[in-house]
Short mmCIF file of N, CA and C in Angstrom, two decimals:
data_model
loop_
_atom_site.label_atom_id
_atom_site.label_comp_id
_atom_site.label_asym_id
_atom_site.label_seq_id
_atom_site.Cartn_x
_atom_site.Cartn_y
_atom_site.Cartn_z
N MET S 1 102.88 155.58 81.22
CA MET S 1 103.17 154.32 80.59
C MET S 1 103.53 153.24 81.60
N THR S 2 103.93 153.62 82.81
CA THR S 2 104.26 152.59 83.79
C THR S 2 103.04 151.73 84.10
N LYS S 3 101.86 152.30 83.94
CA LYS S 3 100.62 151.56 84.15
C LYS S 3 100.52 150.40 83.16
N ASN S 4 101.07 150.57 81.98
CA ASN S 4 101.00 149.56 80.93
C ASN S 4 102.38 148.97 80.62
N ALA S 5 103.20 148.80 81.65
CA ALA S 5 104.56 148.29 81.44
C ALA S 5 104.55 146.91 80.78
N GLY S 6 103.59 146.07 81.14
CA GLY S 6 103.49 144.74 80.53
C GLY S 6 103.23 144.83 79.04
N LEU S 7 102.36 145.73 78.65
CA LEU S 7 102.04 145.92 77.23
C LEU S 7 103.25 146.47 76.49
N MET S 8 103.95 147.41 77.10
CA MET S 8 105.15 147.97 76.47
C MET S 8 106.22 146.90 76.26
N LYS S 9 106.37 146.01 77.24
CA LYS S 9 107.34 144.93 77.12
C LYS S 9 106.97 144.01 75.95
N GLN S 10 105.69 143.72 75.81
CA GLN S 10 105.24 142.87 74.71
C GLN S 10 105.53 143.52 73.36
N VAL S 11 105.27 144.81 73.24
CA VAL S 11 105.53 145.51 71.98
C VAL S 11 107.03 145.51 71.68
N MET S 12 107.86 145.71 72.70
CA MET S 12 109.32 145.66 72.50
C MET S 12 109.75 144.27 72.04
N TYR S 13 109.27 143.24 72.72
CA TYR S 13 109.64 141.86 72.34
C TYR S 13 109.19 141.54 70.92
N TYR S 14 108.15 142.19 70.46
CA TYR S 14 107.66 141.96 69.11
C TYR S 14 108.64 142.49 68.06
N HIS S 15 109.57 143.33 68.46
CA HIS S 15 110.56 143.90 67.55
C HIS S 15 111.89 143.16 67.56
N PHE S 16 112.01 142.12 68.37
CA PHE S 16 113.23 141.31 68.42
C PHE S 16 112.93 139.95 67.82
N VAL S 17 113.80 139.52 66.90
CA VAL S 17 113.58 138.27 66.17
C VAL S 17 114.60 137.24 66.61
N THR S 18 114.13 136.01 66.77
CA THR S 18 115.00 134.89 67.12
C THR S 18 115.02 133.92 65.95
N GLY S 19 115.83 132.90 66.06
CA GLY S 19 115.80 131.84 65.05
C GLY S 19 114.63 130.90 65.34
N SER S 20 114.52 129.83 64.60
CA SER S 20 113.43 128.88 64.83
C SER S 20 113.57 128.25 66.21
N ASN S 21 112.46 128.03 66.86
CA ASN S 21 112.41 127.43 68.20
C ASN S 21 113.19 128.21 69.24
N GLY S 22 113.28 129.53 69.07
CA GLY S 22 113.94 130.38 70.05
C GLY S 22 115.45 130.41 69.97
N ALA S 23 116.03 129.69 69.01
CA ALA S 23 117.49 129.69 68.86
C ALA S 23 117.95 131.07 68.42
N LYS S 24 119.16 131.43 68.79
CA LYS S 24 119.70 132.73 68.38
C LYS S 24 120.04 132.69 66.89
N ALA S 25 119.70 133.73 66.20
CA ALA S 25 120.01 133.83 64.78
C ALA S 25 120.24 135.30 64.44
N VAL S 26 121.00 135.54 63.40
CA VAL S 26 121.29 136.90 62.94
C VAL S 26 120.72 137.01 61.53
N TYR S 27 119.99 138.09 61.27
CA TYR S 27 119.34 138.28 59.97
C TYR S 27 119.76 139.60 59.32
N PRO S 28 120.93 139.66 58.68
CA PRO S 28 121.25 140.85 57.90
C PRO S 28 120.27 140.95 56.73
N THR S 29 120.09 142.15 56.20
CA THR S 29 119.08 142.32 55.14
C THR S 29 119.33 141.44 53.94
N TRP S 30 120.59 141.19 53.60
CA TRP S 30 120.87 140.37 52.42
C TRP S 30 120.38 138.93 52.57
N SER S 31 120.12 138.49 53.82
CA SER S 31 119.65 137.12 54.04
C SER S 31 118.13 137.01 54.06
N LEU S 32 117.44 138.15 54.03
CA LEU S 32 115.98 138.14 54.10
C LEU S 32 115.38 138.10 52.70
N LYS S 33 114.50 137.16 52.48
CA LYS S 33 113.85 136.98 51.18
C LYS S 33 112.34 137.13 51.35
N ALA S 34 111.68 137.63 50.31
CA ALA S 34 110.22 137.77 50.34
C ALA S 34 109.60 136.42 50.69
N GLY S 35 108.63 136.45 51.59
CA GLY S 35 107.95 135.23 52.00
C GLY S 35 108.53 134.58 53.25
N THR S 36 109.68 135.08 53.72
CA THR S 36 110.30 134.52 54.92
C THR S 36 109.46 134.85 56.15
N THR S 37 109.30 133.89 57.04
CA THR S 37 108.61 134.07 58.31
C THR S 37 109.66 134.17 59.42
N LEU S 38 109.50 135.14 60.31
CA LEU S 38 110.46 135.37 61.39
C LEU S 38 109.76 135.25 62.74
N ASP S 39 110.27 134.42 63.63
CA ASP S 39 109.72 134.31 64.98
C ASP S 39 110.22 135.47 65.83
N THR S 40 109.31 136.15 66.52
CA THR S 40 109.70 137.23 67.42
C THR S 40 109.91 136.68 68.83
N MET S 41 110.42 137.51 69.72
CA MET S 41 110.57 137.11 71.12
C MET S 41 109.24 137.19 71.86
N TYR S 42 108.24 137.81 71.25
CA TYR S 42 106.92 137.94 71.88
C TYR S 42 106.18 136.63 71.72
N MET S 43 105.80 136.04 72.85
CA MET S 43 105.16 134.74 72.83
C MET S 43 103.73 134.84 73.35
N SER S 44 102.83 134.12 72.73
CA SER S 44 101.44 134.07 73.16
C SER S 44 101.36 133.39 74.53
N SER S 45 100.63 133.99 75.44
CA SER S 45 100.48 133.38 76.77
C SER S 45 99.55 132.18 76.73
N THR S 46 98.72 132.08 75.72
CA THR S 46 97.79 130.94 75.64
C THR S 46 98.34 129.78 74.82
N THR S 47 98.92 130.06 73.66
CA THR S 47 99.41 128.98 72.79
C THR S 47 100.88 128.66 73.03
N LYS S 48 101.59 129.56 73.73
CA LYS S 48 103.04 129.41 73.97
C LYS S 48 103.84 129.37 72.67
N LYS S 49 103.30 129.97 71.62
CA LYS S 49 104.00 130.07 70.34
C LYS S 49 104.43 131.52 70.13
N HIS S 50 105.54 131.68 69.43
CA HIS S 50 106.05 133.01 69.13
C HIS S 50 105.18 133.69 68.08
N TYR S 51 104.90 134.97 68.29
CA TYR S 51 104.26 135.76 67.25
C TYR S 51 105.26 135.90 66.11
N GLN S 52 104.76 136.13 64.92
CA GLN S 52 105.65 136.15 63.77
C GLN S 52 105.55 137.44 62.97
N LEU S 53 106.65 137.76 62.30
CA LEU S 53 106.72 138.83 61.32
C LEU S 53 106.97 138.17 59.97
N PHE S 54 106.64 138.87 58.90
CA PHE S 54 106.78 138.32 57.56
C PHE S 54 107.54 139.30 56.68
N VAL S 55 108.43 138.78 55.86
CA VAL S 55 109.14 139.62 54.89
C VAL S 55 108.24 139.74 53.67
N GLY S 56 107.77 140.97 53.40
CA GLY S 56 106.89 141.20 52.26
C GLY S 56 107.67 141.33 50.96
N SER S 57 108.77 142.06 51.02
CA SER S 57 109.64 142.22 49.85
C SER S 57 111.03 142.57 50.35
N ALA S 58 112.01 142.27 49.52
CA ALA S 58 113.39 142.57 49.88
C ALA S 58 114.16 142.90 48.61
N VAL S 59 114.57 144.17 48.50
CA VAL S 59 115.36 144.61 47.35
C VAL S 59 116.58 145.33 47.92
N GLY S 60 117.73 144.69 47.80
CA GLY S 60 118.94 145.26 48.39
C GLY S 60 118.80 145.33 49.89
N THR S 61 119.01 146.51 50.47
CA THR S 61 118.87 146.66 51.91
C THR S 61 117.49 147.18 52.31
N LYS S 62 116.61 147.42 51.34
CA LYS S 62 115.26 147.89 51.65
C LYS S 62 114.34 146.67 51.77
N VAL S 63 113.91 146.41 52.99
CA VAL S 63 113.10 145.23 53.28
C VAL S 63 111.78 145.68 53.88
N LEU S 64 110.69 145.13 53.38
CA LEU S 64 109.36 145.39 53.94
C LEU S 64 109.05 144.29 54.93
N ILE S 65 108.83 144.67 56.18
CA ILE S 65 108.45 143.73 57.23
C ILE S 65 106.97 143.94 57.53
N LYS S 66 106.21 142.87 57.48
CA LYS S 66 104.77 142.94 57.74
C LYS S 66 104.45 142.27 59.07
N SER S 67 103.55 142.90 59.80
CA SER S 67 103.05 142.32 61.05
C SER S 67 101.54 142.24 60.95
N ALA S 68 100.92 141.71 61.97
CA ALA S 68 99.46 141.58 61.95
C ALA S 68 98.77 142.94 61.93
N GLY S 69 99.38 143.94 62.57
CA GLY S 69 98.74 145.23 62.68
C GLY S 69 99.29 146.33 61.80
N THR S 70 100.55 146.24 61.40
CA THR S 70 101.21 147.29 60.63
C THR S 70 102.32 146.70 59.78
N SER S 71 103.03 147.57 59.09
CA SER S 71 104.22 147.14 58.34
C SER S 71 105.25 148.26 58.41
N ALA S 72 106.50 147.92 58.10
CA ALA S 72 107.58 148.89 58.16
C ALA S 72 108.66 148.53 57.15
N TYR S 73 109.35 149.56 56.67
CA TYR S 73 110.51 149.37 55.80
C TYR S 73 111.78 149.63 56.60
N THR S 74 112.84 148.91 56.27
CA THR S 74 114.14 149.21 56.86
C THR S 74 114.65 150.51 56.24
N TYR S 75 115.23 151.37 57.06
CA TYR S 75 115.86 152.58 56.53
C TYR S 75 117.28 152.74 57.06
N MET S 76 117.62 152.06 58.13
CA MET S 76 119.00 152.00 58.63
C MET S 76 119.33 150.52 58.84
N PRO S 77 119.73 149.83 57.80
CA PRO S 77 119.91 148.38 57.90
C PRO S 77 121.29 147.98 58.44
N ASN S 78 121.33 146.75 58.94
CA ASN S 78 122.59 146.07 59.26
C ASN S 78 123.49 146.80 60.25
N ILE S 79 122.92 147.26 61.35
CA ILE S 79 123.67 147.92 62.41
C ILE S 79 124.18 146.83 63.35
N LYS S 80 125.50 146.73 63.48
CA LYS S 80 126.06 145.69 64.35
C LYS S 80 125.75 146.01 65.81
N CYS S 81 125.23 145.02 66.51
CA CYS S 81 124.88 145.14 67.93
C CYS S 81 125.39 143.91 68.66
N GLY S 82 126.57 143.99 69.22
CA GLY S 82 127.16 142.82 69.88
C GLY S 82 127.32 141.70 68.87
N ALA S 83 126.73 140.55 69.19
CA ALA S 83 126.80 139.39 68.28
C ALA S 83 125.66 139.39 67.28
N GLY S 84 124.80 140.40 67.34
CA GLY S 84 123.64 140.44 66.46
C GLY S 84 123.68 141.60 65.49
N VAL S 85 122.53 141.85 64.90
CA VAL S 85 122.38 142.94 63.95
C VAL S 85 121.00 143.57 64.17
N ALA S 86 120.93 144.89 64.03
CA ALA S 86 119.67 145.61 64.18
C ALA S 86 119.37 146.35 62.89
N HIS S 87 118.11 146.64 62.69
CA HIS S 87 117.68 147.41 61.52
C HIS S 87 116.77 148.53 62.00
N GLY S 88 117.10 149.76 61.62
CA GLY S 88 116.20 150.86 61.89
C GLY S 88 115.01 150.73 60.95
N ILE S 89 113.81 150.89 61.48
CA ILE S 89 112.60 150.78 60.66
C ILE S 89 111.80 152.07 60.76
N ASP S 90 110.91 152.27 59.79
CA ASP S 90 110.20 153.54 59.70
C ASP S 90 108.81 153.54 60.34
N ASN S 91 108.47 152.49 61.07
CA ASN S 91 107.15 152.42 61.67
C ASN S 91 107.19 151.45 62.85
N LEU S 92 106.27 151.61 63.76
CA LEU S 92 106.11 150.69 64.88
C LEU S 92 105.37 149.45 64.40
N LEU S 93 105.91 148.27 64.70
CA LEU S 93 105.24 147.02 64.35
C LEU S 93 104.32 146.63 65.49
N LEU S 94 103.10 146.27 65.16
CA LEU S 94 102.11 145.91 66.17
C LEU S 94 101.64 144.47 65.97
N PRO S 95 101.53 143.72 67.06
CA PRO S 95 101.12 142.32 66.95
C PRO S 95 99.64 142.12 66.66
N MET S 96 98.89 143.21 66.69
CA MET S 96 97.46 143.14 66.39
C MET S 96 96.99 144.52 65.94
N ALA S 97 95.79 144.58 65.44
CA ALA S 97 95.24 145.86 64.96
C ALA S 97 95.14 146.85 66.12
N LEU S 98 95.29 148.13 65.80
CA LEU S 98 95.20 149.18 66.83
C LEU S 98 93.87 149.14 67.57
N THR S 99 92.80 148.81 66.88
CA THR S 99 91.49 148.75 67.54
C THR S 99 91.47 147.67 68.62
N THR S 100 92.19 146.60 68.41
CA THR S 100 92.28 145.54 69.41
C THR S 100 93.17 145.97 70.56
N ILE S 101 94.29 146.59 70.26
CA ILE S 101 95.21 147.06 71.31
C ILE S 101 94.52 148.07 72.21
N ALA S 102 93.68 148.92 71.65
CA ALA S 102 92.98 149.95 72.42
C ALA S 102 92.16 149.34 73.56
N LYS S 103 91.71 148.13 73.40
CA LYS S 103 90.92 147.46 74.45
C LYS S 103 91.74 147.16 75.69
N TYR S 104 93.08 147.08 75.54
CA TYR S 104 93.96 146.74 76.66
C TYR S 104 94.51 147.96 77.37
N ILE S 105 94.30 149.13 76.82
CA ILE S 105 94.87 150.35 77.40
C ILE S 105 93.90 151.00 78.35
#
């Protein structure tokens, strides 16, 4: 994997969400509503815009997060992490389809 360290960093950044325009924000599950768009820390090298995740549905602490390539449900929500909050999810979120990612590996 060290050969693809850049790709791994991008996938990791795709799992961290910021506020609008890169501002710091905290998103506990109770604040997430269906249809909400979330900016990730992963930024396009060409457009300089943040890739986004979308809230598909939110019922209590069970939230469906959709990405361009996959989707995931929260299963360990609202874990305090310093000044932020983390959510355990049941799947890897991908910024593009697996067939596209395979071209970079």
